[in-house]
C-alpha cells in the first residue's frame, strides 16, 4: 500500500477531484465567472506591477515632474492601484461583451466547451497551490537544517534529522512527472538550486557540517565553488542574517537574498546545485544513514 498511497498519490487524487468538480460546475452553471476572474486578476496584477516600477519614471521623464523618495513611493502605489482597477475593469467588460449570456458566443461557456474552458482556471489554481506547498516545505526544511546546525551534540541533532511533514508533501509533489520543471518556470523562492545553495550557506556556519559538505563527493563541487566560499566566508550580512534572531521571515530573506540571486546567475554553480539534495546529505551526516533516492511517482507504481 505504501507504493501507491504516498503524498504524491494523494495529491493526484485531490487535484483530479478538484478539476472534475470545477468542470461539472462549469457544465451546469457556466465558466464565464471563472474565466474573467482569472484573466482580469492576472492582467490587472501584471500591469499594476509594471506601473509600480515604471510609472513615476515615465511621469518624471515626459511630464517634467520631480519626486523625492517618499513622493515616488506614493506615486508608485497610486499608479499601480489605478492601473489595476482600469485594466481589470476593461478585461471584465470585454469578456462579458464577447462571451456574456446574450452574446453569440455565450453558449461556449456552458456544457462541454464550458468544462474545457474551466481547465484554465483550475490548472492555474493548482499551480498556485503547488507553489505554496513547495515554498512551505522548503521553509520547514531550512528550519530543520538550522536546528541541526545549531545543536551542540549528535543526539540533539538527531532529534531534528527527520524530514518535516510539509517537506515530505513537497517531495511528493515534485515526484509527479514533469511538475517540478513546470514549477521552476514560475517559482522565485524554492527551486532546487536556490534552496540547495541556501542550505549549504546555512549549514556551513556549523564547522562540523561545513567540513562534511566540502568533503562529500556529492556536495563538494558546489560547497567549494569560489562563489559559495565567498557567500560563506566573506559575507557578514549573510552571517548576521543566519546567526541573528531578530527579524521575521529569516529563511525567506535568505532564499531571496541579493547575493544568492547573483550566485545563481553562474551557470556552472546553478547546474551543480540542481543535481543534488543538500538536506539529505546533512541528514546522512547526522544519522549515519544515507537516504535512498526517491522514486518518481510512476516508477513506484510500475516497479
PDB file of C-alpha atoms in Angstrom:
ATOM      1  CA  UNK A   1       0.000   0.000   0.000  1.00  0.00           C
ATOM      2  CA  UNK A   2       2.889   2.382   0.646  1.00  0.00           C
ATOM      3  CA  UNK A   3       3.803   2.103  -3.029  1.00  0.00           C
ATOM      4  CA  UNK A   4       0.549   3.733  -4.060  1.00  0.00           C
ATOM      5  CA  UNK A   5      -0.743   5.771  -1.120  1.00  0.00           C
ATOM      6  CA  UNK A   6       2.062   8.232  -0.542  1.00  0.00           C
ATOM      7  CA  UNK A   7       1.809  12.017  -0.547  1.00  0.00           C
ATOM      8  CA  UNK A   8       2.243  12.075  -4.322  1.00  0.00           C
ATOM      9  CA  UNK A   9      -0.761   9.802  -4.934  1.00  0.00           C
ATOM     10  CA  UNK A  10      -2.943  11.732  -2.503  1.00  0.00           C
ATOM     11  CA  UNK A  11      -2.038  14.965  -4.294  1.00  0.00           C
ATOM     12  CA  UNK A  12      -3.005  13.445  -7.650  1.00  0.00           C
ATOM     13  CA  UNK A  13      -6.345  12.212  -6.277  1.00  0.00           C
ATOM     14  CA  UNK A  14      -7.192  15.576  -4.683  1.00  0.00           C
ATOM     15  CA  UNK A  15      -6.179  17.510  -7.810  1.00  0.00           C
ATOM     16  CA  UNK A  16      -8.247  15.230 -10.044  1.00  0.00           C
ATOM     17  CA  UNK A  17     -11.303  15.583  -7.787  1.00  0.00           C
ATOM     18  CA  UNK A  18     -10.954  19.371  -7.827  1.00  0.00           C
ATOM     19  CA  UNK A  19     -10.650  19.559 -11.626  1.00  0.00           C
ATOM     20  CA  UNK A  20     -13.662  17.251 -12.099  1.00  0.00           C
ATOM     21  CA  UNK A  21     -15.737  19.254  -9.615  1.00  0.00           C
ATOM     22  CA  UNK A  22     -14.949  22.544 -11.363  1.00  0.00           C
ATOM     23  CA  UNK A  23     -15.635  21.010 -14.798  1.00  0.00           C
ATOM     24  CA  UNK A  24     -19.051  19.698 -13.680  1.00  0.00           C
ATOM     25  CA  UNK A  25     -19.906  23.076 -12.169  1.00  0.00           C
ATOM     26  CA  UNK A  26     -18.896  24.833 -15.406  1.00  0.00           C
ATOM     27  CA  UNK A  27     -21.021  22.370 -17.404  1.00  0.00           C
ATOM     28  CA  UNK A  28     -24.150  23.325 -15.493  1.00  0.00           C
ATOM     29  CA  UNK A  29     -23.518  26.922 -14.374  1.00  0.00           C
ATOM     30  CA  UNK A  30     -21.062  28.172 -16.986  1.00  0.00           C
ATOM     31  CA  UNK A  31     -17.379  29.093 -16.888  1.00  0.00           C
ATOM     32  CA  UNK A  32     -17.794  32.828 -17.534  1.00  0.00           C
ATOM     33  CA  UNK A  33     -17.133  33.995 -13.989  1.00  0.00           C
ATOM     34  CA  UNK A  34     -14.109  31.689 -13.615  1.00  0.00           C
ATOM     35  CA  UNK A  35     -12.548  32.909 -16.848  1.00  0.00           C
ATOM     36  CA  UNK A  36     -12.993  36.632 -16.275  1.00  0.00           C
ATOM     37  CA  UNK A  37     -11.851  36.324 -12.659  1.00  0.00           C
ATOM     38  CA  UNK A  38      -8.618  34.614 -13.711  1.00  0.00           C
ATOM     39  CA  UNK A  39      -7.854  36.833 -16.708  1.00  0.00           C
ATOM     40  CA  UNK A  40      -8.822  40.102 -15.017  1.00  0.00           C
ATOM     41  CA  UNK A  41      -6.713  39.455 -11.938  1.00  0.00           C
ATOM     42  CA  UNK A  42      -3.755  38.202 -13.981  1.00  0.00           C
ATOM     43  CA  UNK A  43      -3.896  41.129 -16.405  1.00  0.00           C
ATOM     44  CA  UNK A  44      -4.549  43.693 -13.683  1.00  0.00           C
ATOM     45  CA  UNK A  45      -1.759  42.411 -11.441  1.00  0.00           C
ATOM     46  CA  UNK A  46       0.766  42.275 -14.300  1.00  0.00           C
ATOM     47  CA  UNK A  47       0.092  45.807 -15.483  1.00  0.00           C
ATOM     48  CA  UNK A  48      -0.037  47.084 -11.892  1.00  0.00           C
ATOM     49  CA  UNK A  49       3.443  45.659 -11.278  1.00  0.00           C
ATOM     50  CA  UNK A  50       4.742  47.436 -14.390  1.00  0.00           C
ATOM     51  CA  UNK A  51       3.038  50.680 -13.351  1.00  0.00           C
ATOM     52  CA  UNK A  52       4.505  50.432  -9.843  1.00  0.00           C
ATOM     53  CA  UNK A  53       8.014  50.042 -11.249  1.00  0.00           C
ATOM     54  CA  UNK A  54       7.958  52.408 -14.209  1.00  0.00           C
ATOM     55  CA  UNK A  55       5.051  54.853 -13.693  1.00  0.00           C
ATOM     56  CA  UNK A  56       6.889  57.549 -11.704  1.00  0.00           C
ATOM     57  CA  UNK A  57       9.898  57.415 -14.041  1.00  0.00           C
ATOM     58  CA  UNK A  58       7.652  57.958 -17.062  1.00  0.00           C
ATOM     59  CA  UNK A  59       5.955  60.880 -15.352  1.00  0.00           C
ATOM     60  CA  UNK A  60       9.302  62.438 -14.432  1.00  0.00           C
ATOM     61  CA  UNK A  61      10.677  61.881 -17.943  1.00  0.00           C
ATOM     62  CA  UNK A  62       7.744  63.108 -20.005  1.00  0.00           C
ATOM     63  CA  UNK A  63       5.867  65.275 -17.519  1.00  0.00           C
ATOM     64  CA  UNK A  64       8.793  67.221 -16.157  1.00  0.00           C
ATOM     65  CA  UNK A  65       7.780  66.367 -12.573  1.00  0.00           C
ATOM     66  CA  UNK A  66      10.344  65.735  -9.844  1.00  0.00           C
ATOM     67  CA  UNK A  67       9.734  63.339  -6.918  1.00  0.00           C
ATOM     68  CA  UNK A  68      11.710  62.689  -3.769  1.00  0.00           C
ATOM     69  CA  UNK A  69      11.899  59.128  -2.393  1.00  0.00           C
ATOM     70  CA  UNK A  70       8.663  59.380  -0.380  1.00  0.00           C
ATOM     71  CA  UNK A  71       6.704  61.012  -3.172  1.00  0.00           C
ATOM     72  CA  UNK A  72       7.990  58.441  -5.645  1.00  0.00           C
ATOM     73  CA  UNK A  73       6.733  55.602  -3.438  1.00  0.00           C
ATOM     74  CA  UNK A  74       3.304  57.215  -3.080  1.00  0.00           C
ATOM     75  CA  UNK A  75       3.143  57.821  -6.829  1.00  0.00           C
ATOM     76  CA  UNK A  76       4.073  54.187  -7.490  1.00  0.00           C
ATOM     77  CA  UNK A  77       1.226  52.939  -5.295  1.00  0.00           C
ATOM     78  CA  UNK A  78      -1.268  55.316  -6.895  1.00  0.00           C
ATOM     79  CA  UNK A  79      -0.166  54.324 -10.388  1.00  0.00           C
ATOM     80  CA  UNK A  80      -0.392  50.610  -9.606  1.00  0.00           C
ATOM     81  CA  UNK A  81      -3.824  50.847  -7.939  1.00  0.00           C
ATOM     82  CA  UNK A  82      -5.269  52.956 -10.753  1.00  0.00           C
ATOM     83  CA  UNK A  83      -3.805  50.719 -13.430  1.00  0.00           C
ATOM     84  CA  UNK A  84      -5.023  47.557 -11.729  1.00  0.00           C
ATOM     85  CA  UNK A  85      -8.591  48.870 -11.421  1.00  0.00           C
ATOM     86  CA  UNK A  86      -8.687  50.144 -15.009  1.00  0.00           C
ATOM     87  CA  UNK A  87      -7.214  47.034 -16.655  1.00  0.00           C
ATOM     88  CA  UNK A  88      -9.257  44.617 -14.559  1.00  0.00           C
ATOM     89  CA  UNK A  89     -12.469  46.510 -15.347  1.00  0.00           C
ATOM     90  CA  UNK A  90     -11.635  46.599 -19.061  1.00  0.00           C
ATOM     91  CA  UNK A  91     -10.940  42.850 -19.203  1.00  0.00           C
ATOM     92  CA  UNK A  92     -14.175  42.021 -17.366  1.00  0.00           C
ATOM     93  CA  UNK A  93     -16.154  44.272 -19.719  1.00  0.00           C
ATOM     94  CA  UNK A  94     -14.575  42.706 -22.831  1.00  0.00           C
ATOM     95  CA  UNK A  95     -15.142  39.118 -21.700  1.00  0.00           C
ATOM     96  CA  UNK A  96     -18.746  39.804 -20.728  1.00  0.00           C
ATOM     97  CA  UNK A  97     -19.285  41.604 -24.025  1.00  0.00           C
ATOM     98  CA  UNK A  98     -17.894  38.724 -26.089  1.00  0.00           C
ATOM     99  CA  UNK A  99     -18.977  35.712 -24.020  1.00  0.00           C
ATOM    100  CA  UNK A 100     -21.894  37.031 -21.951  1.00  0.00           C
ATOM    101  CA  UNK A 101     -25.244  35.206 -21.886  1.00  0.00           C
ATOM    102  CA  UNK A 102     -26.730  37.482 -24.576  1.00  0.00           C
ATOM    103  CA  UNK A 103     -23.745  37.276 -26.944  1.00  0.00           C
ATOM    104  CA  UNK A 104     -23.433  34.905 -29.888  1.00  0.00           C
ATOM    105  CA  UNK A 105     -20.535  33.098 -28.208  1.00  0.00           C
ATOM    106  CA  UNK A 106     -22.215  32.869 -24.804  1.00  0.00           C
ATOM    107  CA  UNK A 107     -23.105  29.211 -25.328  1.00  0.00           C
ATOM    108  CA  UNK A 108     -19.407  28.329 -25.303  1.00  0.00           C
ATOM    109  CA  UNK A 109     -19.335  28.936 -21.565  1.00  0.00           C
ATOM    110  CA  UNK A 110     -21.738  26.041 -20.889  1.00  0.00           C
ATOM    111  CA  UNK A 111     -21.768  22.312 -21.497  1.00  0.00           C
ATOM    112  CA  UNK A 112     -18.703  20.555 -22.867  1.00  0.00           C
ATOM    113  CA  UNK A 113     -16.913  23.702 -24.028  1.00  0.00           C
ATOM    114  CA  UNK A 114     -17.512  25.309 -20.624  1.00  0.00           C
ATOM    115  CA  UNK A 115     -15.942  22.289 -18.930  1.00  0.00           C
ATOM    116  CA  UNK A 116     -12.917  22.519 -21.230  1.00  0.00           C
ATOM    117  CA  UNK A 117     -12.544  26.253 -20.593  1.00  0.00           C
ATOM    118  CA  UNK A 118     -12.726  25.592 -16.845  1.00  0.00           C
ATOM    119  CA  UNK A 119      -9.402  23.750 -17.116  1.00  0.00           C
ATOM    120  CA  UNK A 120      -7.591  27.094 -17.459  1.00  0.00           C
ATOM    121  CA  UNK A 121      -8.588  28.491 -14.034  1.00  0.00           C
ATOM    122  CA  UNK A 122      -8.391  25.008 -12.463  1.00  0.00           C
ATOM    123  CA  UNK A 123      -4.804  24.426 -13.571  1.00  0.00           C
ATOM    124  CA  UNK A 124      -3.811  27.960 -12.620  1.00  0.00           C
ATOM    125  CA  UNK A 125      -5.197  27.425  -9.124  1.00  0.00           C
ATOM    126  CA  UNK A 126      -3.394  24.077  -8.818  1.00  0.00           C
ATOM    127  CA  UNK A 127      -0.087  25.644  -9.849  1.00  0.00           C
ATOM    128  CA  UNK A 128      -0.505  28.352  -7.206  1.00  0.00           C
ATOM    129  CA  UNK A 129      -1.280  25.718  -4.545  1.00  0.00           C
ATOM    130  CA  UNK A 130       1.725  23.673  -5.700  1.00  0.00           C
ATOM    131  CA  UNK A 131       3.993  26.695  -5.361  1.00  0.00           C
ATOM    132  CA  UNK A 132       2.624  27.246  -1.847  1.00  0.00           C
ATOM    133  CA  UNK A 133       3.282  23.606  -0.890  1.00  0.00           C
ATOM    134  CA  UNK A 134       6.771  23.798  -2.353  1.00  0.00           C
ATOM    135  CA  UNK A 135       7.643  27.026  -0.586  1.00  0.00           C
ATOM    136  CA  UNK A 136       6.236  25.864   2.758  1.00  0.00           C
ATOM    137  CA  UNK A 137       8.104  22.563   2.578  1.00  0.00           C
ATOM    138  CA  UNK A 138      11.329  24.401   1.820  1.00  0.00           C
ATOM    139  CA  UNK A 139      10.917  26.782   4.767  1.00  0.00           C
ATOM    140  CA  UNK A 140      10.376  23.846   7.141  1.00  0.00           C
ATOM    141  CA  UNK A 141      13.387  22.070   5.628  1.00  0.00           C
ATOM    142  CA  UNK A 142      15.665  25.069   6.188  1.00  0.00           C
ATOM    143  CA  UNK A 143      14.364  25.405   9.746  1.00  0.00           C
ATOM    144  CA  UNK A 144      15.278  21.759  10.338  1.00  0.00           C
ATOM    145  CA  UNK A 145      18.763  22.305   8.915  1.00  0.00           C
ATOM    146  CA  UNK A 146      19.135  25.391  11.089  1.00  0.00           C
ATOM    147  CA  UNK A 147      18.264  23.409  14.226  1.00  0.00           C
ATOM    148  CA  UNK A 148      20.668  20.619  13.317  1.00  0.00           C
ATOM    149  CA  UNK A 149      23.446  23.122  12.659  1.00  0.00           C
ATOM    150  CA  UNK A 150      22.892  24.917  15.969  1.00  0.00           C
ATOM    151  CA  UNK A 151      22.594  21.753  18.096  1.00  0.00           C
ATOM    152  CA  UNK A 152      25.525  21.092  20.401  1.00  0.00           C
ATOM    153  CA  UNK A 153      25.516  17.297  20.413  1.00  0.00           C
ATOM    154  CA  UNK A 154      24.864  14.480  17.958  1.00  0.00           C
ATOM    155  CA  UNK A 155      21.844  13.356  19.982  1.00  0.00           C
ATOM    156  CA  UNK A 156      20.317  16.841  19.777  1.00  0.00           C
ATOM    157  CA  UNK A 157      20.938  16.969  16.057  1.00  0.00           C
ATOM    158  CA  UNK A 158      19.306  13.598  15.532  1.00  0.00           C
ATOM    159  CA  UNK A 159      16.067  14.916  17.010  1.00  0.00           C
ATOM    160  CA  UNK A 160      15.738  17.292  14.043  1.00  0.00           C
ATOM    161  CA  UNK A 161      17.070  14.888  11.410  1.00  0.00           C
ATOM    162  CA  UNK A 162      13.732  13.621  10.158  1.00  0.00           C
ATOM    163  CA  UNK A 163      12.177  15.301   7.151  1.00  0.00           C
ATOM    164  CA  UNK A 164       9.346  17.620   8.326  1.00  0.00           C
ATOM    165  CA  UNK A 165       5.811  16.789   7.219  1.00  0.00           C
ATOM    166  CA  UNK A 166       5.470  19.778   4.825  1.00  0.00           C
ATOM    167  CA  UNK A 167       8.802  18.801   3.247  1.00  0.00           C
ATOM    168  CA  UNK A 168       7.501  15.280   2.572  1.00  0.00           C
ATOM    169  CA  UNK A 169       4.485  16.798   0.804  1.00  0.00           C
ATOM    170  CA  UNK A 170       6.837  18.974  -1.242  1.00  0.00           C
ATOM    171  CA  UNK A 171       8.920  15.945  -2.201  1.00  0.00           C
ATOM    172  CA  UNK A 172       5.769  14.041  -3.127  1.00  0.00           C
ATOM    173  CA  UNK A 173       4.657  16.949  -5.277  1.00  0.00           C
ATOM    174  CA  UNK A 174       7.976  17.081  -7.106  1.00  0.00           C
ATOM    175  CA  UNK A 175       7.848  13.315  -7.688  1.00  0.00           C
ATOM    176  CA  UNK A 176       4.959  13.809 -10.122  1.00  0.00           C
ATOM    177  CA  UNK A 177       6.160  13.569 -13.744  1.00  0.00           C
ATOM    178  CA  UNK A 178       7.168  16.903 -15.242  1.00  0.00           C
ATOM    179  CA  UNK A 179       5.642  19.019 -12.477  1.00  0.00           C
ATOM    180  CA  UNK A 180       8.930  20.186 -10.939  1.00  0.00           C
ATOM    181  CA  UNK A 181      10.047  21.604 -14.299  1.00  0.00           C
ATOM    182  CA  UNK A 182       6.747  23.475 -14.667  1.00  0.00           C
ATOM    183  CA  UNK A 183       7.033  24.931 -11.155  1.00  0.00           C
ATOM    184  CA  UNK A 184      10.636  26.003 -11.805  1.00  0.00           C
ATOM    185  CA  UNK A 185       9.303  28.302 -14.519  1.00  0.00           C
ATOM    186  CA  UNK A 186       7.214  30.311 -12.040  1.00  0.00           C
ATOM    187  CA  UNK A 187       8.967  29.740  -8.705  1.00  0.00           C
ATOM    188  CA  UNK A 188      11.068  32.670  -7.400  1.00  0.00           C
ATOM    189  CA  UNK A 189      11.770  31.078  -3.996  1.00  0.00           C
ATOM    190  CA  UNK A 190      12.168  27.314  -3.757  1.00  0.00           C
ATOM    191  CA  UNK A 191      13.749  25.945  -6.929  1.00  0.00           C
ATOM    192  CA  UNK A 192      16.169  23.068  -6.184  1.00  0.00           C
ATOM    193  CA  UNK A 193      19.273  25.120  -6.967  1.00  0.00           C
ATOM    194  CA  UNK A 194      18.177  28.052  -4.800  1.00  0.00           C
ATOM    195  CA  UNK A 195      17.163  26.001  -1.764  1.00  0.00           C
ATOM    196  CA  UNK A 196      20.296  23.836  -2.003  1.00  0.00           C
ATOM    197  CA  UNK A 197      22.522  26.901  -2.051  1.00  0.00           C
ATOM    198  CA  UNK A 198      20.622  28.353   0.909  1.00  0.00           C
ATOM    199  CA  UNK A 199      21.031  25.052   2.765  1.00  0.00           C
ATOM    200  CA  UNK A 200      24.788  24.990   2.122  1.00  0.00           C
ATOM    201  CA  UNK A 201      25.215  28.574   3.309  1.00  0.00           C
ATOM    202  CA  UNK A 202      23.017  27.930   6.343  1.00  0.00           C
ATOM    203  CA  UNK A 203      24.684  24.663   7.393  1.00  0.00           C
ATOM    204  CA  UNK A 204      28.204  25.910   6.692  1.00  0.00           C
ATOM    205  CA  UNK A 205      28.028  28.160   9.742  1.00  0.00           C
ATOM    206  CA  UNK A 206      28.496  24.950  11.722  1.00  0.00           C
ATOM    207  CA  UNK A 207      32.151  23.919  11.475  1.00  0.00           C
ATOM    208  CA  UNK A 208      31.379  20.200  11.534  1.00  0.00           C
ATOM    209  CA  UNK A 209      28.810  20.447   8.756  1.00  0.00           C
ATOM    210  CA  UNK A 210      30.969  22.825   6.749  1.00  0.00           C
ATOM    211  CA  UNK A 211      33.816  20.284   6.703  1.00  0.00           C
ATOM    212  CA  UNK A 212      31.437  17.483   5.742  1.00  0.00           C
ATOM    213  CA  UNK A 213      29.797  19.413   2.895  1.00  0.00           C
ATOM    214  CA  UNK A 214      33.178  20.424   1.479  1.00  0.00           C
ATOM    215  CA  UNK A 215      34.488  16.856   1.574  1.00  0.00           C
ATOM    216  CA  UNK A 216      31.396  14.930   0.472  1.00  0.00           C
ATOM    217  CA  UNK A 217      31.676  13.759  -3.163  1.00  0.00           C
ATOM    218  CA  UNK A 218      28.052  14.824  -3.677  1.00  0.00           C
ATOM    219  CA  UNK A 219      28.268  18.393  -2.383  1.00  0.00           C
ATOM    220  CA  UNK A 220      31.994  19.134  -2.703  1.00  0.00           C
ATOM    221  CA  UNK A 221      31.837  20.833  -6.104  1.00  0.00           C
ATOM    222  CA  UNK A 222      29.109  23.269  -5.037  1.00  0.00           C
ATOM    223  CA  UNK A 223      30.316  23.774  -1.456  1.00  0.00           C
ATOM    224  CA  UNK A 224      33.896  24.581  -2.535  1.00  0.00           C
ATOM    225  CA  UNK A 225      32.927  26.702  -5.514  1.00  0.00           C
ATOM    226  CA  UNK A 226      34.566  30.166  -5.229  1.00  0.00           C
ATOM    227  CA  UNK A 227      31.172  31.877  -5.232  1.00  0.00           C
ATOM    228  CA  UNK A 228      29.908  29.660  -2.400  1.00  0.00           C
ATOM    229  CA  UNK A 229      33.085  30.227  -0.407  1.00  0.00           C
ATOM    230  CA  UNK A 230      32.563  33.965  -0.803  1.00  0.00           C
ATOM    231  CA  UNK A 231      29.000  33.669   0.489  1.00  0.00           C
ATOM    232  CA  UNK A 232      30.018  31.582   3.497  1.00  0.00           C
ATOM    233  CA  UNK A 233      33.378  33.084   4.481  1.00  0.00           C
ATOM    234  CA  UNK A 234      33.207  36.717   3.374  1.00  0.00           C
ATOM    235  CA  UNK A 235      29.602  37.872   3.666  1.00  0.00           C
ATOM    236  CA  UNK A 236      28.971  39.496   7.064  1.00  0.00           C
ATOM    237  CA  UNK A 237      25.387  40.377   6.108  1.00  0.00           C
ATOM    238  CA  UNK A 238      24.557  36.712   5.470  1.00  0.00           C
ATOM    239  CA  UNK A 239      26.317  35.695   8.676  1.00  0.00           C
ATOM    240  CA  UNK A 240      24.281  38.241  10.612  1.00  0.00           C
ATOM    241  CA  UNK A 241      21.060  37.044   8.975  1.00  0.00           C
ATOM    242  CA  UNK A 242      21.759  33.386   9.747  1.00  0.00           C
ATOM    243  CA  UNK A 243      23.087  33.788  13.276  1.00  0.00           C
ATOM    244  CA  UNK A 244      20.712  36.544  14.352  1.00  0.00           C
ATOM    245  CA  UNK A 245      17.311  36.043  15.904  1.00  0.00           C
ATOM    246  CA  UNK A 246      15.872  39.457  15.073  1.00  0.00           C
ATOM    247  CA  UNK A 247      13.557  39.981  12.150  1.00  0.00           C
ATOM    248  CA  UNK A 248      10.898  37.754  10.669  1.00  0.00           C
ATOM    249  CA  UNK A 249      10.869  35.535   7.580  1.00  0.00           C
ATOM    250  CA  UNK A 250      14.505  34.613   8.110  1.00  0.00           C
ATOM    251  CA  UNK A 251      14.537  31.735   5.636  1.00  0.00           C
ATOM    252  CA  UNK A 252      12.581  33.617   3.002  1.00  0.00           C
ATOM    253  CA  UNK A 253      15.040  36.507   3.260  1.00  0.00           C
ATOM    254  CA  UNK A 254      17.916  34.053   2.922  1.00  0.00           C
ATOM    255  CA  UNK A 255      16.393  32.430  -0.169  1.00  0.00           C
ATOM    256  CA  UNK A 256      15.751  35.814  -1.801  1.00  0.00           C
ATOM    257  CA  UNK A 257      18.962  37.494  -0.666  1.00  0.00           C
ATOM    258  CA  UNK A 258      20.553  39.549  -3.475  1.00  0.00           C
ATOM    259  CA  UNK A 259      23.856  37.690  -3.074  1.00  0.00           C
ATOM    260  CA  UNK A 260      22.146  34.356  -3.645  1.00  0.00           C
ATOM    261  CA  UNK A 261      20.476  35.818  -6.734  1.00  0.00           C
ATOM    262  CA  UNK A 262      23.878  36.875  -8.044  1.00  0.00           C
ATOM    263  CA  UNK A 263      25.421  33.494  -7.211  1.00  0.00           C
ATOM    264  CA  UNK A 264      22.703  31.590  -9.070  1.00  0.00           C
ATOM    265  CA  UNK A 265      23.449  33.585 -12.212  1.00  0.00           C
ATOM    266  CA  UNK A 266      26.577  31.399 -12.530  1.00  0.00           C
ATOM    267  CA  UNK A 267      25.519  28.533 -14.814  1.00  0.00           C
ATOM    268  CA  UNK A 268      28.115  26.054 -13.560  1.00  0.00           C
ATOM    269  CA  UNK A 269      27.181  26.528  -9.914  1.00  0.00           C
ATOM    270  CA  UNK A 270      23.445  26.548 -10.622  1.00  0.00           C
ATOM    271  CA  UNK A 271      23.596  23.296 -12.611  1.00  0.00           C
ATOM    272  CA  UNK A 272      25.695  21.652  -9.912  1.00  0.00           C
ATOM    273  CA  UNK A 273      23.237  22.665  -7.200  1.00  0.00           C
ATOM    274  CA  UNK A 274      20.234  21.438  -9.184  1.00  0.00           C
ATOM    275  CA  UNK A 275      21.605  17.873  -9.287  1.00  0.00           C
ATOM    276  CA  UNK A 276      21.764  17.229  -5.522  1.00  0.00           C
ATOM    277  CA  UNK A 277      19.749  17.251  -2.323  1.00  0.00           C
ATOM    278  CA  UNK A 278      21.760  19.012   0.363  1.00  0.00           C
ATOM    279  CA  UNK A 279      19.176  18.314   3.069  1.00  0.00           C
ATOM    280  CA  UNK A 280      19.533  14.560   2.509  1.00  0.00           C
ATOM    281  CA  UNK A 281      23.317  14.857   2.769  1.00  0.00           C
ATOM    282  CA  UNK A 282      23.027  16.714   6.065  1.00  0.00           C
ATOM    283  CA  UNK A 283      20.618  14.097   7.441  1.00  0.00           C
ATOM    284  CA  UNK A 284      23.095  11.396   6.410  1.00  0.00           C
ATOM    285  CA  UNK A 285      25.827  13.226   8.343  1.00  0.00           C
ATOM    286  CA  UNK A 286      23.676  13.413  11.468  1.00  0.00           C
ATOM    287  CA  UNK A 287      22.172   9.919  11.396  1.00  0.00           C
ATOM    288  CA  UNK A 288      24.963   7.995   9.728  1.00  0.00           C
ATOM    289  CA  UNK A 289      22.481   6.548   7.237  1.00  0.00           C
ATOM    290  CA  UNK A 290      22.234   7.544   3.587  1.00  0.00           C
ATOM    291  CA  UNK A 291      18.803   8.443   2.302  1.00  0.00           C
ATOM    292  CA  UNK A 292      17.802   6.157  -0.589  1.00  0.00           C
ATOM    293  CA  UNK A 293      16.975   8.005  -3.817  1.00  0.00           C
ATOM    294  CA  UNK A 294      13.304   8.954  -4.021  1.00  0.00           C
ATOM    295  CA  UNK A 295      11.495   7.234  -6.847  1.00  0.00           C
ATOM    296  CA  UNK A 296       9.238   9.153  -9.148  1.00  0.00           C
ATOM    297  CA  UNK A 297       5.518   8.511  -8.854  1.00  0.00           C
ATOM    298  CA  UNK A 298       5.204   6.358 -11.983  1.00  0.00           C
ATOM    299  CA  UNK A 299       8.400   4.476 -11.113  1.00  0.00           C
ATOM    300  CA  UNK A 300       6.898   3.497  -7.762  1.00  0.00           C
ATOM    301  CA  UNK A 301       3.687   2.278  -9.373  1.00  0.00           C
ATOM    302  CA  UNK A 302       5.258   0.199 -12.104  1.00  0.00           C
ATOM    303  CA  UNK A 303       8.332  -1.049 -10.225  1.00  0.00           C
TER     304      UNK A 303
END
